[in-house]
Short mmCIF file of C-alpha atoms and ligand atoms in Angstrom, two decimals:
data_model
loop_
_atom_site.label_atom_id
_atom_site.label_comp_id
_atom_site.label_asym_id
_atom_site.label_seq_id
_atom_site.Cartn_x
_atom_site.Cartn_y
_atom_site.Cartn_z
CA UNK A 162 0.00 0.00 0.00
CA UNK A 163 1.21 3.63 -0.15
CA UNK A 164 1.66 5.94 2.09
CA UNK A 165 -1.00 8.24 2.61
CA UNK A 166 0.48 10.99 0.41
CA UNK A 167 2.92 8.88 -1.77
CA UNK A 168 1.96 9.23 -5.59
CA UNK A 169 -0.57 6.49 -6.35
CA UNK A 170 1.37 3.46 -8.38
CA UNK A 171 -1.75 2.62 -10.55
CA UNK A 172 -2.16 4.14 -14.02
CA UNK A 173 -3.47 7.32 -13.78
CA UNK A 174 -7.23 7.97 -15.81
CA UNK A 175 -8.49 11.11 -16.70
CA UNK A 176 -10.98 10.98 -13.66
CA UNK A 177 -7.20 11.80 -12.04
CA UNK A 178 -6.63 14.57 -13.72
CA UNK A 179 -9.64 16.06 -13.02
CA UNK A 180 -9.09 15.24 -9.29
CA UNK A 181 -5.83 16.89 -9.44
CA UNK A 182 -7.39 19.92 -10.70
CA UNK A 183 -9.96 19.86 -7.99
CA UNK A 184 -7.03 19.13 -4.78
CA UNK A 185 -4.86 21.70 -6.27
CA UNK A 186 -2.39 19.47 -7.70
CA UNK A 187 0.02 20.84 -10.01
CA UNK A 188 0.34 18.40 -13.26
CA UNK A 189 3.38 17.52 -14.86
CA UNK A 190 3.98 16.97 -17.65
CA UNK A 191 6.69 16.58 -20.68
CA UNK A 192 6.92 14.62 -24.01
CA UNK A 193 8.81 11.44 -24.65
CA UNK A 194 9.07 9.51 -28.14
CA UNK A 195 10.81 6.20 -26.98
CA UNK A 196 10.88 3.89 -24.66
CA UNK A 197 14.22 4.73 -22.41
CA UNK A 198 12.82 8.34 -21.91
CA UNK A 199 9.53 7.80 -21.37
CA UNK A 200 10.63 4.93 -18.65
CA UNK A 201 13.04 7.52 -17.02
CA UNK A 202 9.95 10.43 -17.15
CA UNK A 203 7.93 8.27 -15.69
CA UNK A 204 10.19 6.71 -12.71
CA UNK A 205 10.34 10.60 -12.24
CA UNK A 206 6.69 11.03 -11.85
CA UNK A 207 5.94 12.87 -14.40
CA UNK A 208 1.91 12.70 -14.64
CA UNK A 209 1.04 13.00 -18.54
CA UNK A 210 3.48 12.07 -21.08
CA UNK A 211 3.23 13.16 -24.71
CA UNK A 212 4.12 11.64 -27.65
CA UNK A 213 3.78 15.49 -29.52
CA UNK A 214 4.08 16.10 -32.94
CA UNK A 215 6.94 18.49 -31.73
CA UNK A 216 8.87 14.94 -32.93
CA UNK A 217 9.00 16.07 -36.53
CA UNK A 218 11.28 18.74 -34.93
CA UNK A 219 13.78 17.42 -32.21
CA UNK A 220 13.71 13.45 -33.74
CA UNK A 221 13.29 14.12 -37.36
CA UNK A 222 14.52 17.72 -38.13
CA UNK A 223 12.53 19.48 -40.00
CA UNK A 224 11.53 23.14 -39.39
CA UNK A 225 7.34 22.35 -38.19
CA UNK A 226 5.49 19.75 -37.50
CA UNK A 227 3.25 19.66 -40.66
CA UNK A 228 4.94 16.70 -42.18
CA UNK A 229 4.46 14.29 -39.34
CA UNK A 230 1.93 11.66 -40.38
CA UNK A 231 -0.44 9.39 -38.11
CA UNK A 232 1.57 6.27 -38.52
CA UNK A 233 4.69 8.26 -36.70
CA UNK A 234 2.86 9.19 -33.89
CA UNK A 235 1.71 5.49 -33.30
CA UNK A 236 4.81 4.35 -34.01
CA UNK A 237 6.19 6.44 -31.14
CA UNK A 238 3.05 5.77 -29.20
CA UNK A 239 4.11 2.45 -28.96
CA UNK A 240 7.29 2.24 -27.92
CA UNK A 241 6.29 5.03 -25.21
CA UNK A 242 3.45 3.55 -23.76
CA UNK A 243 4.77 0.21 -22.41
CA UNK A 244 7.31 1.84 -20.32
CA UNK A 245 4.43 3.76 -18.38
CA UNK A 246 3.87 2.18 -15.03
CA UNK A 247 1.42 5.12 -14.00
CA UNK A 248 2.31 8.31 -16.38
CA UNK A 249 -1.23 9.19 -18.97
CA UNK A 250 -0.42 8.40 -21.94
CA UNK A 251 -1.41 11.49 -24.96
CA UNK A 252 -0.57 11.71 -28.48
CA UNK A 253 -0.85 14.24 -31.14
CA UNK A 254 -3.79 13.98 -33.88
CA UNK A 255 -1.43 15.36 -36.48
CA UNK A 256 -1.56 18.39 -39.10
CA UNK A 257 -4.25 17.77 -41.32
CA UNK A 258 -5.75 14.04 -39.44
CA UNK A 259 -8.69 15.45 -38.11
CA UNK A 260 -9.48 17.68 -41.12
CA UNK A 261 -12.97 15.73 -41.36
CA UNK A 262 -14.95 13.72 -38.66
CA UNK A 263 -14.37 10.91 -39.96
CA UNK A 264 -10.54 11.26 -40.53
CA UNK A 265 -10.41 12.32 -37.15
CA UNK A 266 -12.39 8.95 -35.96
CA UNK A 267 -9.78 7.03 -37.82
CA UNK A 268 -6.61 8.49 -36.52
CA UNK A 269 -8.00 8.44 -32.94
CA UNK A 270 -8.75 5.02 -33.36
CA UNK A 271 -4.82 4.30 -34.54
CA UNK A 272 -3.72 6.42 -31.59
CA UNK A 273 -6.01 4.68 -28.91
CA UNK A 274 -5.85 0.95 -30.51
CA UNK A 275 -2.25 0.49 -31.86
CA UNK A 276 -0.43 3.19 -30.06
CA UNK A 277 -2.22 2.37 -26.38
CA UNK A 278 -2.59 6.39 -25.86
CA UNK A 279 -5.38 7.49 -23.76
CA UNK A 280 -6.33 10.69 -25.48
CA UNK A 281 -5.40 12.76 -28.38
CA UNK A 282 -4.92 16.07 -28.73
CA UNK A 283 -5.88 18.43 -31.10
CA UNK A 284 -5.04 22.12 -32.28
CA UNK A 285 -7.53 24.82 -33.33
CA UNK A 286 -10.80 26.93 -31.45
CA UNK A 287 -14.52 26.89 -31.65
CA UNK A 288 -14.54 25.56 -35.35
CA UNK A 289 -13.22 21.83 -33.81
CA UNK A 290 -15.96 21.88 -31.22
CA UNK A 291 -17.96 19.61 -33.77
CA UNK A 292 -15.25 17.26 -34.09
CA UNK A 293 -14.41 17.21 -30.46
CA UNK A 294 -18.03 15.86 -30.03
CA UNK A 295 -18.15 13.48 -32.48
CA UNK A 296 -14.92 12.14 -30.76
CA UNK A 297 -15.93 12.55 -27.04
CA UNK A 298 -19.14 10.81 -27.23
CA UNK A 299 -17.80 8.10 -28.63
CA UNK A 300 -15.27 7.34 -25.83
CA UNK A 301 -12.31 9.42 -27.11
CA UNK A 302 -10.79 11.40 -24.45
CA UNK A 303 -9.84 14.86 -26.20
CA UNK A 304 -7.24 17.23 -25.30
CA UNK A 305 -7.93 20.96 -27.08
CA UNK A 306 -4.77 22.83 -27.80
CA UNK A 307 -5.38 26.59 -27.99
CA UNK A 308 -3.39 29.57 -28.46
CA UNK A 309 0.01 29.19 -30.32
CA UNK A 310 -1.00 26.15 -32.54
CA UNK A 311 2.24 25.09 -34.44
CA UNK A 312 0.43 23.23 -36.88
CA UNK A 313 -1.15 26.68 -38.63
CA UNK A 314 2.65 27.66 -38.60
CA UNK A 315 2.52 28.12 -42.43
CA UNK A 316 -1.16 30.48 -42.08
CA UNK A 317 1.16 32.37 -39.60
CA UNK A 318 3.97 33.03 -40.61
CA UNK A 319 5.94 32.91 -37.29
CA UNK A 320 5.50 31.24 -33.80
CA UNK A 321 4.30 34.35 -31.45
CA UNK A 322 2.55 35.02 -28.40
CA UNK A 323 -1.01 34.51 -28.58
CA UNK A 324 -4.05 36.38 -27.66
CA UNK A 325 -2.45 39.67 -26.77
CA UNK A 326 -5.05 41.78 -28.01
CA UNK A 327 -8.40 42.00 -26.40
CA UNK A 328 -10.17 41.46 -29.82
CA UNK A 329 -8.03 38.08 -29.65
CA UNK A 330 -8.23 37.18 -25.98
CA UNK A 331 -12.10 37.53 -26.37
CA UNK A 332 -12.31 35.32 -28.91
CA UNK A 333 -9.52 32.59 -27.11
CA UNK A 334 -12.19 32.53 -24.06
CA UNK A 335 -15.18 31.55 -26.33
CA UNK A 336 -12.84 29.05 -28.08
CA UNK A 337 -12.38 27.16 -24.38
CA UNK A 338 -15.75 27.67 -23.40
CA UNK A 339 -17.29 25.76 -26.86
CA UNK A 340 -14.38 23.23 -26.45
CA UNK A 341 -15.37 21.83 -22.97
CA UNK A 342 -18.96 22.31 -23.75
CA UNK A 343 -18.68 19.79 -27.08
CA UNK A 344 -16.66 17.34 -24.76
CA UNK A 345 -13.19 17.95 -24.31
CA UNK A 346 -11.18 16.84 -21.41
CA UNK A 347 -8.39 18.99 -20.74
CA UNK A 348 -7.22 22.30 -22.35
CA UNK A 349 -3.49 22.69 -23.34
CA UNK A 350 -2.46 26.64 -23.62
CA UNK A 351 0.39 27.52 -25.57
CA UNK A 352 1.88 30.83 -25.67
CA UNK A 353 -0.21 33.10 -24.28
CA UNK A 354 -0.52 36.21 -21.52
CA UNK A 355 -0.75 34.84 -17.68
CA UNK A 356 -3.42 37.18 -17.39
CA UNK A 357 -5.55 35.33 -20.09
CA UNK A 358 -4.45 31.87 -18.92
CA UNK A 359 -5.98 32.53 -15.40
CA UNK A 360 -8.96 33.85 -16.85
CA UNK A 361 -10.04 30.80 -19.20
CA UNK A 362 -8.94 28.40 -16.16
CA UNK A 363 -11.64 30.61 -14.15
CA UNK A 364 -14.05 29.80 -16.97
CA UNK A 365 -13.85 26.13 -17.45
CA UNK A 366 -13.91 23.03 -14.93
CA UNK A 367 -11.28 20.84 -16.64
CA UNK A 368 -7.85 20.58 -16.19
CA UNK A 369 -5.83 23.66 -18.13
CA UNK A 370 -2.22 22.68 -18.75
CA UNK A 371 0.39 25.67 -20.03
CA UNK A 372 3.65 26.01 -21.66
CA UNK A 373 4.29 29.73 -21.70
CA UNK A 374 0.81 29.94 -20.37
CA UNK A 375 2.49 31.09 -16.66
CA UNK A 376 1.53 29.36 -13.39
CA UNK A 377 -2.14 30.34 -12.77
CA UNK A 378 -2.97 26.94 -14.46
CA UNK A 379 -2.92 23.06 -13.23
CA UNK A 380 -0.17 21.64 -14.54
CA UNK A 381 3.05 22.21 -17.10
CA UNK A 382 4.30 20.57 -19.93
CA UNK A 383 7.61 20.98 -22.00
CA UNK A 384 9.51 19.35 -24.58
CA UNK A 385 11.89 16.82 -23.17
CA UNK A 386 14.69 17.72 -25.73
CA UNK A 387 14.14 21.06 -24.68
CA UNK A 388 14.64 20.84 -21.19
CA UNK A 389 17.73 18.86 -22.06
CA UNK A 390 19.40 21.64 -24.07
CA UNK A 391 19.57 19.42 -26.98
CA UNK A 392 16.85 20.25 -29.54
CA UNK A 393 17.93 21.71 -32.68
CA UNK A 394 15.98 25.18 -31.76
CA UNK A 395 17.57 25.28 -28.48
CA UNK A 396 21.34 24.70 -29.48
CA UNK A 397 20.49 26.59 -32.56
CA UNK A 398 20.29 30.01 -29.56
CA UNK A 399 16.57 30.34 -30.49
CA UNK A 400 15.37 29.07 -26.80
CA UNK A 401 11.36 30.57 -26.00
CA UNK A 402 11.01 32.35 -23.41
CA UNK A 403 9.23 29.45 -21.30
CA UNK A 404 11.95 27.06 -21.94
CA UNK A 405 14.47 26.26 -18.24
CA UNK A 406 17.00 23.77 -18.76
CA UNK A 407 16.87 20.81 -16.77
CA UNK A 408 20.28 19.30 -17.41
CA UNK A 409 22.55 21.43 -15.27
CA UNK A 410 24.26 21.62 -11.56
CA UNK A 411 26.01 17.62 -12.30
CA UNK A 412 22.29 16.03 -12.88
CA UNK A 413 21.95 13.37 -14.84
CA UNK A 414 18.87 12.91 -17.60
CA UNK A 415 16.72 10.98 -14.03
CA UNK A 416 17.45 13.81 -12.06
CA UNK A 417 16.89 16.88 -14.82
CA UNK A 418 13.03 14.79 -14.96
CA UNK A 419 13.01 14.74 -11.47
CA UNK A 420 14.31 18.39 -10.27
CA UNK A 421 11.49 19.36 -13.36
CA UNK A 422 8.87 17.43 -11.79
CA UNK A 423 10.07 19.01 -8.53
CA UNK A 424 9.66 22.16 -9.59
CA UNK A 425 6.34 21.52 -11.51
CA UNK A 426 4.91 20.55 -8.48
CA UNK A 427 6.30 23.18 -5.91
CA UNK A 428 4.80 26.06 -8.48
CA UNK A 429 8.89 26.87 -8.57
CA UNK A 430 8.40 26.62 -12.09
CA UNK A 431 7.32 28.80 -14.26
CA UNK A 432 8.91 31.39 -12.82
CA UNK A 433 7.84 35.14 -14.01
CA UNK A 434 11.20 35.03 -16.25
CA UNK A 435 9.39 32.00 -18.34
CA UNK A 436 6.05 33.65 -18.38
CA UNK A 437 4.36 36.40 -20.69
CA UNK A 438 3.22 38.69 -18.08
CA UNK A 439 1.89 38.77 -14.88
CA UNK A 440 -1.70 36.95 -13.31
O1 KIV B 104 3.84 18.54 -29.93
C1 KIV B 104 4.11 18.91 -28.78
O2 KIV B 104 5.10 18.52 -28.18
C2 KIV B 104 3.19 19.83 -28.13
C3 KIV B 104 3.71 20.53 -26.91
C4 KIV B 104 4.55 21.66 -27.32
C5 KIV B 104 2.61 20.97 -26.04
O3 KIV B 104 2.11 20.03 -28.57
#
């Protein structure tokens, strides 16, 4: 048995999450593509691990994540998901997978049946809310990513800051709102003004993670090659704002997990330096 406040050893379920959310619990969470890493994220205790579409970056090099296809993020989602002992398991519904209801059915059935993930995640506002339904009610835990959506990189033009002005902002609220009210399970903010992150976690009762999204939100998630100080953007001296390395002070790759996790947890991180603004 555990001790009464000792992480639970059982695979965590959304219905966690959501408890987390409701105790206060800060999330953690961080992407993995293989098997070693996601083993070491989750001995760490990280809580969600992602098998992102970020791979087309840090594992296969190319400059977005447009080109990665359905079959790589199973492929990844299976050598990931054995490894986790307790970490949730979510994958990416790639550029252009969900572009009709029934595309999105099939990939989500890939991700869920082949790559063992236990919801999918998917870019864009409002305009998915149908296809967040059609998913939800048919048993497909959905993750909605909103503000800095990397897979519109080519619409615009740049990765930015979201939702700065109020015209924006507005509309970024609505977008959560219609999201968890067609189904979805979680909300994933990218990008975006503290100030605006606290407000749509005021406005919706599931559980809000950030990355550059500041701290007024339940839980964190970065890019494991990131934190390591080995992805091509960060060695390349373009490093976002949001990024901290991890693999510093004589840690090793278990203990950069674990002092992230650590700091996750504690609220240490993000600090106002990784933020856009203040709550
Ligand atoms: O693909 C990914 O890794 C992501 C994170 C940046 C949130 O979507």
């Amino acid at each position: 048995m555990n001790a009464p406040n000792a992480p639970s050893t059982r695979p965590l379920n959304c219905g966690d999450l959501r408890a987390m959310r409701e105790k206060g619990d800060k999330i953690a969470c961080l992407t993995a593509y293989d098997a070693s890493f996601a083993m070491l994220a989750d001995e760490a205790g990280v809580d969600v691990v992602l098998v992102g579409d970020s791979l087309g970056m840090v594992l296969h090099g190319r400059d977005s994540t447009t080109a990665v296809s359905v079959g790589d993020i199973v492929y990844h989602s299976r050598c990931v998901a054995p490894m986790l002992k307790r970490a949730f398991l979510m994958a990416d519904l790639p550029f252009l997978s969900y572009a009709t209801l029934e595309r999105a059915l099939d990939a989500s059935q890939r991700l869920m049946q082949e790559g063992g993930a236990k919801m999918v995640k998917l870019e864009g506002g409002e305009e998915q809310a149908a296809i967040v339904e059609y998913l939800s009610i048919r048993g497909v835990p959905v993750c909605a990513h909103l503000g800095l959506q990397p897979q519109f990189i080519h619409k615009m033009g740049a990765f930015k800051v979201q939702g700065k002005d109020a015209g924006q902002a507005e509309k970024m609220l609505g977008d959560a709102r219609a999201l968890v009210a067609a189904g979805a399970d979680c909300l994933l903010l990218e990008c975006i003004p503290s100030r605006l992150a606290a407000e749509i976690h005021a406005a919706v009762d599931v559980p809000v993670i950030g990355i550059g999204a500041g701290p007024a939100v339940d839980g964190q998630i970065l890019v494991m090659h990131d934190i390591l100080g080995i992805s091509p953007m960060v060695r390349h001296g373009r490093t976002p704002r949001f990024v901290k390395p991890y693999l510093v002070d004589g840690r090793d790759v278990a203990g950069a997990f674990a002092a992230y996790v650590a700091e996750v947890k504690s609220g240490a991180y993000p600090a106002a330096e990784h933020s856009f603004g203040t709550v």
